[in-house]
mmCIF file of C-alpha atoms in Angstrom:
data_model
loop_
_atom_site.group_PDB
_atom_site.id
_atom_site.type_symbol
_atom_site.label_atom_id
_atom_site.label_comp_id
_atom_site.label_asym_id
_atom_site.label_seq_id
_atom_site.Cartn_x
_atom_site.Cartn_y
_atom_site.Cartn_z
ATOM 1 C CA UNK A 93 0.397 80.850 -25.224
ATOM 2 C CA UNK A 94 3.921 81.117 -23.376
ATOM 3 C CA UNK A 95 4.161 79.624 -19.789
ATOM 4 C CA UNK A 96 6.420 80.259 -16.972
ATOM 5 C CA UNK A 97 9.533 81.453 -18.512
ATOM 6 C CA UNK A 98 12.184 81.418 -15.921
ATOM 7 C CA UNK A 99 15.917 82.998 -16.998
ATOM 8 C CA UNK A 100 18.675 81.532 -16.624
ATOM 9 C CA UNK A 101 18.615 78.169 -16.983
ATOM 10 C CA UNK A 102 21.841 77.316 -15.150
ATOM 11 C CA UNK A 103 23.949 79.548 -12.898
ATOM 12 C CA UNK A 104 27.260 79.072 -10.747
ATOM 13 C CA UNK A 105 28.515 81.490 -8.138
ATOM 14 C CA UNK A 106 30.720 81.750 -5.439
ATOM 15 C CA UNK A 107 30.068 81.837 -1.533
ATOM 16 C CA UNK A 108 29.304 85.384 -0.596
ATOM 17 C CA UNK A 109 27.848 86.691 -4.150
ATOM 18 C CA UNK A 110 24.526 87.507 -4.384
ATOM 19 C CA UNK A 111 22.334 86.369 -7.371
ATOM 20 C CA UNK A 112 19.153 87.512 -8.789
ATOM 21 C CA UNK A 113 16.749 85.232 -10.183
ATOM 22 C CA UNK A 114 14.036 85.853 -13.182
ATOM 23 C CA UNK A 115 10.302 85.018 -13.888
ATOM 24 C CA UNK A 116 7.914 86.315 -16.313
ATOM 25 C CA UNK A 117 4.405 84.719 -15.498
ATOM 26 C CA UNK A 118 1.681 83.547 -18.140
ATOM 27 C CA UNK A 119 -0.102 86.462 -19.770
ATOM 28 C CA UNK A 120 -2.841 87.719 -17.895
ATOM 29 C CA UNK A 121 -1.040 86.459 -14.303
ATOM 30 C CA UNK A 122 -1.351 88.034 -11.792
ATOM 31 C CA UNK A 123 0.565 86.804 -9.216
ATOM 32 C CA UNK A 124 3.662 84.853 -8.608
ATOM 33 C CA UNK A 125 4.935 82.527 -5.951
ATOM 34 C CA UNK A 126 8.896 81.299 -5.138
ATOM 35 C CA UNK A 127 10.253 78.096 -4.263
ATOM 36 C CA UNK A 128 13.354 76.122 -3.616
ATOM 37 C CA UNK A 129 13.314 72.701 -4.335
ATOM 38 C CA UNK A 130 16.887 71.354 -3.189
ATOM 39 C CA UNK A 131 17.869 68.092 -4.532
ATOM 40 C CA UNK A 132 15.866 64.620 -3.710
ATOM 41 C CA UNK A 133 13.464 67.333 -1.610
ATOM 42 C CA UNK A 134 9.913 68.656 -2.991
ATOM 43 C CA UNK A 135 9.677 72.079 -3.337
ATOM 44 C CA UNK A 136 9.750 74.496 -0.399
ATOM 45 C CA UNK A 137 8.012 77.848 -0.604
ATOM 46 C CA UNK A 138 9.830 81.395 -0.257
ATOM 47 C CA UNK A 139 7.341 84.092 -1.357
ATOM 48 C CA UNK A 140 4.096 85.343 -3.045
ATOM 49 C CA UNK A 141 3.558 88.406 -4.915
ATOM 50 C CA UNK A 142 0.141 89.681 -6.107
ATOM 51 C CA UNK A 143 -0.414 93.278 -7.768
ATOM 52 C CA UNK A 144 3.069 93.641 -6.169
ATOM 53 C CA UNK A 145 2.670 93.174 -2.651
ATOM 54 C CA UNK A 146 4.144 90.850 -0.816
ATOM 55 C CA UNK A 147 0.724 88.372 0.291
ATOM 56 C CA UNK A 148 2.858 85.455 1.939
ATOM 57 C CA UNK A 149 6.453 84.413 3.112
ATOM 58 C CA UNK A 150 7.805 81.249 3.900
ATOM 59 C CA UNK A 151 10.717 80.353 6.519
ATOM 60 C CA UNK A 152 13.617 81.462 4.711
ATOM 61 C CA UNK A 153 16.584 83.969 5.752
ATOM 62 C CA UNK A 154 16.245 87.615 5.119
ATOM 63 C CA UNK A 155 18.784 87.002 2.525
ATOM 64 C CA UNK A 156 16.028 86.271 0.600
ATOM 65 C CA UNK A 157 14.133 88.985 -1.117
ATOM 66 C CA UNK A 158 11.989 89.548 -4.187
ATOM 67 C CA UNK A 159 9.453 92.222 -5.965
ATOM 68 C CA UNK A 160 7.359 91.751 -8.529
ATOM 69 C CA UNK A 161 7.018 94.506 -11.294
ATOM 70 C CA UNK A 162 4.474 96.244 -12.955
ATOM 71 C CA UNK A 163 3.795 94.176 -16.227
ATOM 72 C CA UNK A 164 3.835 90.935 -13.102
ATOM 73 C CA UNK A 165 7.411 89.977 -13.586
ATOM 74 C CA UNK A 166 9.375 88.681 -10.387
ATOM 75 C CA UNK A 167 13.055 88.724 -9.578
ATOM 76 C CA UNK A 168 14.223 86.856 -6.651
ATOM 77 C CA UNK A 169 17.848 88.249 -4.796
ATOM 78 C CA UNK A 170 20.069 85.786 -2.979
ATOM 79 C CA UNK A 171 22.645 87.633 -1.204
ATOM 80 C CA UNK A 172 25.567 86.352 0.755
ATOM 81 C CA UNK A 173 25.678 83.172 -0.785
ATOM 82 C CA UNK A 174 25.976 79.864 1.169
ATOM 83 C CA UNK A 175 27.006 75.931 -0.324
ATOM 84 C CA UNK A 176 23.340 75.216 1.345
ATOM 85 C CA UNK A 177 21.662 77.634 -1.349
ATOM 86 C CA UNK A 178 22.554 75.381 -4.012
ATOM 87 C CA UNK A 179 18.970 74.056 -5.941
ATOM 88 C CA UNK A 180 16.539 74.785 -8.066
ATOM 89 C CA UNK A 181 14.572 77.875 -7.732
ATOM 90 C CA UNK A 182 10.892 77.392 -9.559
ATOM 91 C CA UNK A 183 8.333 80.116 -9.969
ATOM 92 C CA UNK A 184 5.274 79.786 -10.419
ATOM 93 C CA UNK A 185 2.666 81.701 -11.532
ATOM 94 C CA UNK A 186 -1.373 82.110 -10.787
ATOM 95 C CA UNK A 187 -4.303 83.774 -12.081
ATOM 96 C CA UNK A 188 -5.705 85.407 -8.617
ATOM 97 C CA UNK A 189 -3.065 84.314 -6.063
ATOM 98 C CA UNK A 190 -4.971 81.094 -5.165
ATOM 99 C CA UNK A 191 -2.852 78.071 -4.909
ATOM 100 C CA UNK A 192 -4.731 75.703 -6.797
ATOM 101 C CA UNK A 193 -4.047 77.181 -10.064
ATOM 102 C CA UNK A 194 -0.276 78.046 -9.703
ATOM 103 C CA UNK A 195 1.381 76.716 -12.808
ATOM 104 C CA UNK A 196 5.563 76.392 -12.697
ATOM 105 C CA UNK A 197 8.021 77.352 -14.570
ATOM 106 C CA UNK A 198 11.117 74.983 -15.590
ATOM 107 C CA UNK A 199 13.248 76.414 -12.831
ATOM 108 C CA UNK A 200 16.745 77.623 -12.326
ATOM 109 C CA UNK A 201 19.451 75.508 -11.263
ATOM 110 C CA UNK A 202 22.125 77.539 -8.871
ATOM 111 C CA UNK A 203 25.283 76.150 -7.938
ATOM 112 C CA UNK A 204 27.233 77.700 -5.288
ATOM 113 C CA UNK A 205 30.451 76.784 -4.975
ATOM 114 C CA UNK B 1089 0.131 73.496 10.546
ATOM 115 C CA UNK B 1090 -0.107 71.031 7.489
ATOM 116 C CA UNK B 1091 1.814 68.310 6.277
ATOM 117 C CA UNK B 1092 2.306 65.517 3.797
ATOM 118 C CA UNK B 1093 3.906 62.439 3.828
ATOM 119 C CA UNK B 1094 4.809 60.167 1.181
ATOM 120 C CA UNK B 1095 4.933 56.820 2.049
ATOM 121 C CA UNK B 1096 7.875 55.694 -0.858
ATOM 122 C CA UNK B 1097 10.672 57.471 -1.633
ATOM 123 C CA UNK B 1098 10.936 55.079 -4.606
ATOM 124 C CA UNK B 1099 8.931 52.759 -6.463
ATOM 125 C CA UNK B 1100 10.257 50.275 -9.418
ATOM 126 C CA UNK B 1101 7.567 48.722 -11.366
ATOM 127 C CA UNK B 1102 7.424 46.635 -14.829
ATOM 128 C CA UNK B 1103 5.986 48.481 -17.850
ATOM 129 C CA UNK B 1104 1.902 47.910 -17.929
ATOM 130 C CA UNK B 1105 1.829 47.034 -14.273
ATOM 131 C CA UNK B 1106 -0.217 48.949 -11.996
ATOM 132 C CA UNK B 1107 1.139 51.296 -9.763
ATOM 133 C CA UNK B 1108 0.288 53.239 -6.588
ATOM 134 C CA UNK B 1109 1.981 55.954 -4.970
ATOM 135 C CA UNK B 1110 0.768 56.577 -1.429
ATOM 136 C CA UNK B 1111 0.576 60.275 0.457
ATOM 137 C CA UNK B 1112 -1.014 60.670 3.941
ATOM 138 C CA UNK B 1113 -1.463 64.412 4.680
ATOM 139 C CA UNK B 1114 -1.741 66.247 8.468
ATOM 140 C CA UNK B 1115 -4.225 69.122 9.001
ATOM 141 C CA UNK B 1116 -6.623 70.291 11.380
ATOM 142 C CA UNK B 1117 -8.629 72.488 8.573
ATOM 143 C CA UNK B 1118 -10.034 71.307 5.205
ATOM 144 C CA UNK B 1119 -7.502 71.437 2.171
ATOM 145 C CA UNK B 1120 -7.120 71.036 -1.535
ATOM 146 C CA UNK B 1121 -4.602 68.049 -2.954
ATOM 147 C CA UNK B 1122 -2.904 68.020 -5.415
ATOM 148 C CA UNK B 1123 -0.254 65.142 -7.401
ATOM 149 C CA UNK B 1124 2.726 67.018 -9.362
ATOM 150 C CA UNK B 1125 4.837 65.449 -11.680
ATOM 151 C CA UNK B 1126 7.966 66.425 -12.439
ATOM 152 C CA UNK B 1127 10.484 65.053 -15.438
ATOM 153 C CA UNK B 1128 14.306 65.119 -15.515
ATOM 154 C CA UNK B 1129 15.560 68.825 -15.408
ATOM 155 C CA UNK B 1130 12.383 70.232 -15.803
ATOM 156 C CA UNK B 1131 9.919 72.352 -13.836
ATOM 157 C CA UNK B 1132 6.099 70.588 -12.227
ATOM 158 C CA UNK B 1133 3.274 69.628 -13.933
ATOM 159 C CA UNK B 1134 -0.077 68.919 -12.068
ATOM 160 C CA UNK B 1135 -1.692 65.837 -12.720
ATOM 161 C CA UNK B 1136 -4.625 66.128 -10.778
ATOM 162 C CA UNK B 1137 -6.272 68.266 -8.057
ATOM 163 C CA UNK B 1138 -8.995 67.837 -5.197
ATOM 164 C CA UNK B 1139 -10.966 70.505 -4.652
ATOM 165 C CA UNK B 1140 -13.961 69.428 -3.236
ATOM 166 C CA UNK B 1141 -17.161 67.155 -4.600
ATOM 167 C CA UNK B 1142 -16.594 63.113 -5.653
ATOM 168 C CA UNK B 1143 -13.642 61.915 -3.927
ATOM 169 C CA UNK B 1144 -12.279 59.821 -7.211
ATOM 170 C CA UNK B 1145 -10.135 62.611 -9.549
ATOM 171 C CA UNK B 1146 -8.743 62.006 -12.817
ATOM 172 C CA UNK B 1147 -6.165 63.406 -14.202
ATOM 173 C CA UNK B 1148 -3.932 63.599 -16.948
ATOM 174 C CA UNK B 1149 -2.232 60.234 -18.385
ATOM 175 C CA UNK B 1150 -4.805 57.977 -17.199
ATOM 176 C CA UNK B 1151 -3.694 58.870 -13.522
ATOM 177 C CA UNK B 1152 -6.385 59.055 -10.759
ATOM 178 C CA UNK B 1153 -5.972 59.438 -6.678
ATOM 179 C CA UNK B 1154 -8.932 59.103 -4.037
ATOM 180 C CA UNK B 1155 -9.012 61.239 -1.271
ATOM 181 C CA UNK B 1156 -9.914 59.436 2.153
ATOM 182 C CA UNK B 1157 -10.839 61.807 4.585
ATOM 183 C CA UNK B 1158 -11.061 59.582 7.475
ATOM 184 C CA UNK B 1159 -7.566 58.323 7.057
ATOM 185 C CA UNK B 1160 -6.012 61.732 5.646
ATOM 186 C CA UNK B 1161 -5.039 59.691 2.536
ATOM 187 C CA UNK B 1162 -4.586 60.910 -0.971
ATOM 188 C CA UNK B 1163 -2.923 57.875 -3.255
ATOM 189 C CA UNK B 1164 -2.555 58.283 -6.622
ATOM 190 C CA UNK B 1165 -2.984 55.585 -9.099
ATOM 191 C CA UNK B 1166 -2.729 54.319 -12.600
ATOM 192 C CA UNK B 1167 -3.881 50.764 -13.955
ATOM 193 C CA UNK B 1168 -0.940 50.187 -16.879
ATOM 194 C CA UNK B 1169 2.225 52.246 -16.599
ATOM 195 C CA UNK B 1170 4.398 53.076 -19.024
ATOM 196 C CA UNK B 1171 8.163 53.716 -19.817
ATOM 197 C CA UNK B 1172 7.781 57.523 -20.194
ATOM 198 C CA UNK B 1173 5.746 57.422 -16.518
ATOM 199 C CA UNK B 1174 9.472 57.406 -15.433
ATOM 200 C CA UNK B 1175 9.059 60.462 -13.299
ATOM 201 C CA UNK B 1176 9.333 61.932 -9.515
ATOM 202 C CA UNK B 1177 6.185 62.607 -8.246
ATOM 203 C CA UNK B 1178 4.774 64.916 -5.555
ATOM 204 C CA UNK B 1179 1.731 65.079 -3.244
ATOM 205 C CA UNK B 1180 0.829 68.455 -2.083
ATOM 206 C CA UNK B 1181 -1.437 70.467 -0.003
ATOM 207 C CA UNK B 1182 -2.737 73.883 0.658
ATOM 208 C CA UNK B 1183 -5.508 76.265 2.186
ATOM 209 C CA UNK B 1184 -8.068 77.914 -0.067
ATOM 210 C CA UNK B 1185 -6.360 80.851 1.208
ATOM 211 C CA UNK B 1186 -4.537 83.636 -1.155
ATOM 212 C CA UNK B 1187 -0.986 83.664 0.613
ATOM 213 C CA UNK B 1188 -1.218 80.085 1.740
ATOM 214 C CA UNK B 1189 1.690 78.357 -0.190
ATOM 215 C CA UNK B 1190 1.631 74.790 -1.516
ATOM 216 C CA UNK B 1191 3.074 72.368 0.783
ATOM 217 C CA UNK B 1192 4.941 69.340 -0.841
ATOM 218 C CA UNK B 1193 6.060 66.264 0.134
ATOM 219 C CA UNK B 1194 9.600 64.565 -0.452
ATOM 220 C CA UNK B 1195 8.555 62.948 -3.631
ATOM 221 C CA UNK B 1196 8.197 59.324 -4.877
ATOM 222 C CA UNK B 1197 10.296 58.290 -7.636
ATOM 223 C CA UNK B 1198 8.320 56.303 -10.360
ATOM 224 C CA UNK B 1199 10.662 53.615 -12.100
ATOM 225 C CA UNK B 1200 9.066 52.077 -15.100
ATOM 226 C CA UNK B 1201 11.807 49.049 -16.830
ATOM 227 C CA UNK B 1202 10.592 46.528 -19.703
#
């Protein structure tokens, strides 16, 4: 079976842009969760979807957003860019919503420049 | 609120040496534990989880960790490392509670030379 897939791998963008991040879960997943893991930091949470509601949020700007589709796929939107944004972005994905069977993705390195 | 702590932000060691990578965690309510590891330019991997029951977990790669409730402790261990043990590695925490997010620390990076 597939895991986490996360698309894309790499991306660079300038200060301002937005950016929208992509995560398809493991079959039969039903909910997905959003962190940033900035470099020589552990990861840092940014949001949960289950069934497609939102079921937690972490301390992050509201130019953060996400939604999670019907078949359980997740996009995350960055907009208005900052230097500070730069990391990778991991999803993870879970069979109930429970955190102790999240499984991650390989993560999406942005670079804002 | 919870927290973790990892004692070492990096830790060289000699190929079939023991190693121990140490995590104190912060909460006033019971929580799960849990040891990531994560390899250059790729995404985590759990090694091993505490749930609840014997306080000795194995994992994967002939890792294990104890939990210590008295002194909030969750160290993770493995008798004879390897080269490809060359890793960062994470200590994290969370509530048995759907919304609750994983909590990580800053990570410990594992250097294994012959």
């Amino acid at each position: 079976d597939a895991g986490v897939t996360q698309s894309p791998t790499h991306l660079i963008k300038t200060r301002g842009q937005h950016v929208t991040l992509r995560c398809s879960p493991i079959s039969g997943h039903k909910s997905v969760s959003w962190y940033q893991q900035v470099l020589g930091q552990g990861p840092q949470f940014i949001f949960q979807y289950y069934e497609k509601e939102e079921r937690g949020r972490g301390n992050f700007p509201d130019r953060f957003s996400a939604r999670q589709f019907p078949n359980y796929s997740s996009e995350l939107n960055v907009n208005a860019l900052l230097l500070g944004d730069s990391a990778l972005y991991l999803c993870a994905s879970s069979p109930s919503g429970l955190d102790y069977e999240q499984y991650f993705g390989p993560g999406t390195r942005l670079t804002v420049t | 609120a919870q927290s973790v702590t990892q004692l070492d932000s990096q830790v060289p060691v000699f190929e079939e040496a023991p190693v121990e990578l140490r995590c104190n965690y912060s909460s006033s309510v019971s929580v799960y534990l849990f040891w990531y590891v994560q390899y250059p330019n790729q995404g985590l991997q759990l090694l091993l989880k505490y749930l609840s029951g014997s306080t000795l977990v194995k994992g994967i790669n002939g890792f294990e960790a104890e939990f210590n409730k008295s002194q909030t402790s969750f160290h993770l261990r493995k008798p004879s490392v390897h080269i490809s043990d060359t890793a960062e590695y994470f200590c994290a925490v969370t509530l048995n509670q759907a919304g609750t997010a994983l909590i990580f620390g800053k990570g410990t990076t594992l250097s294994v030379s012959s």
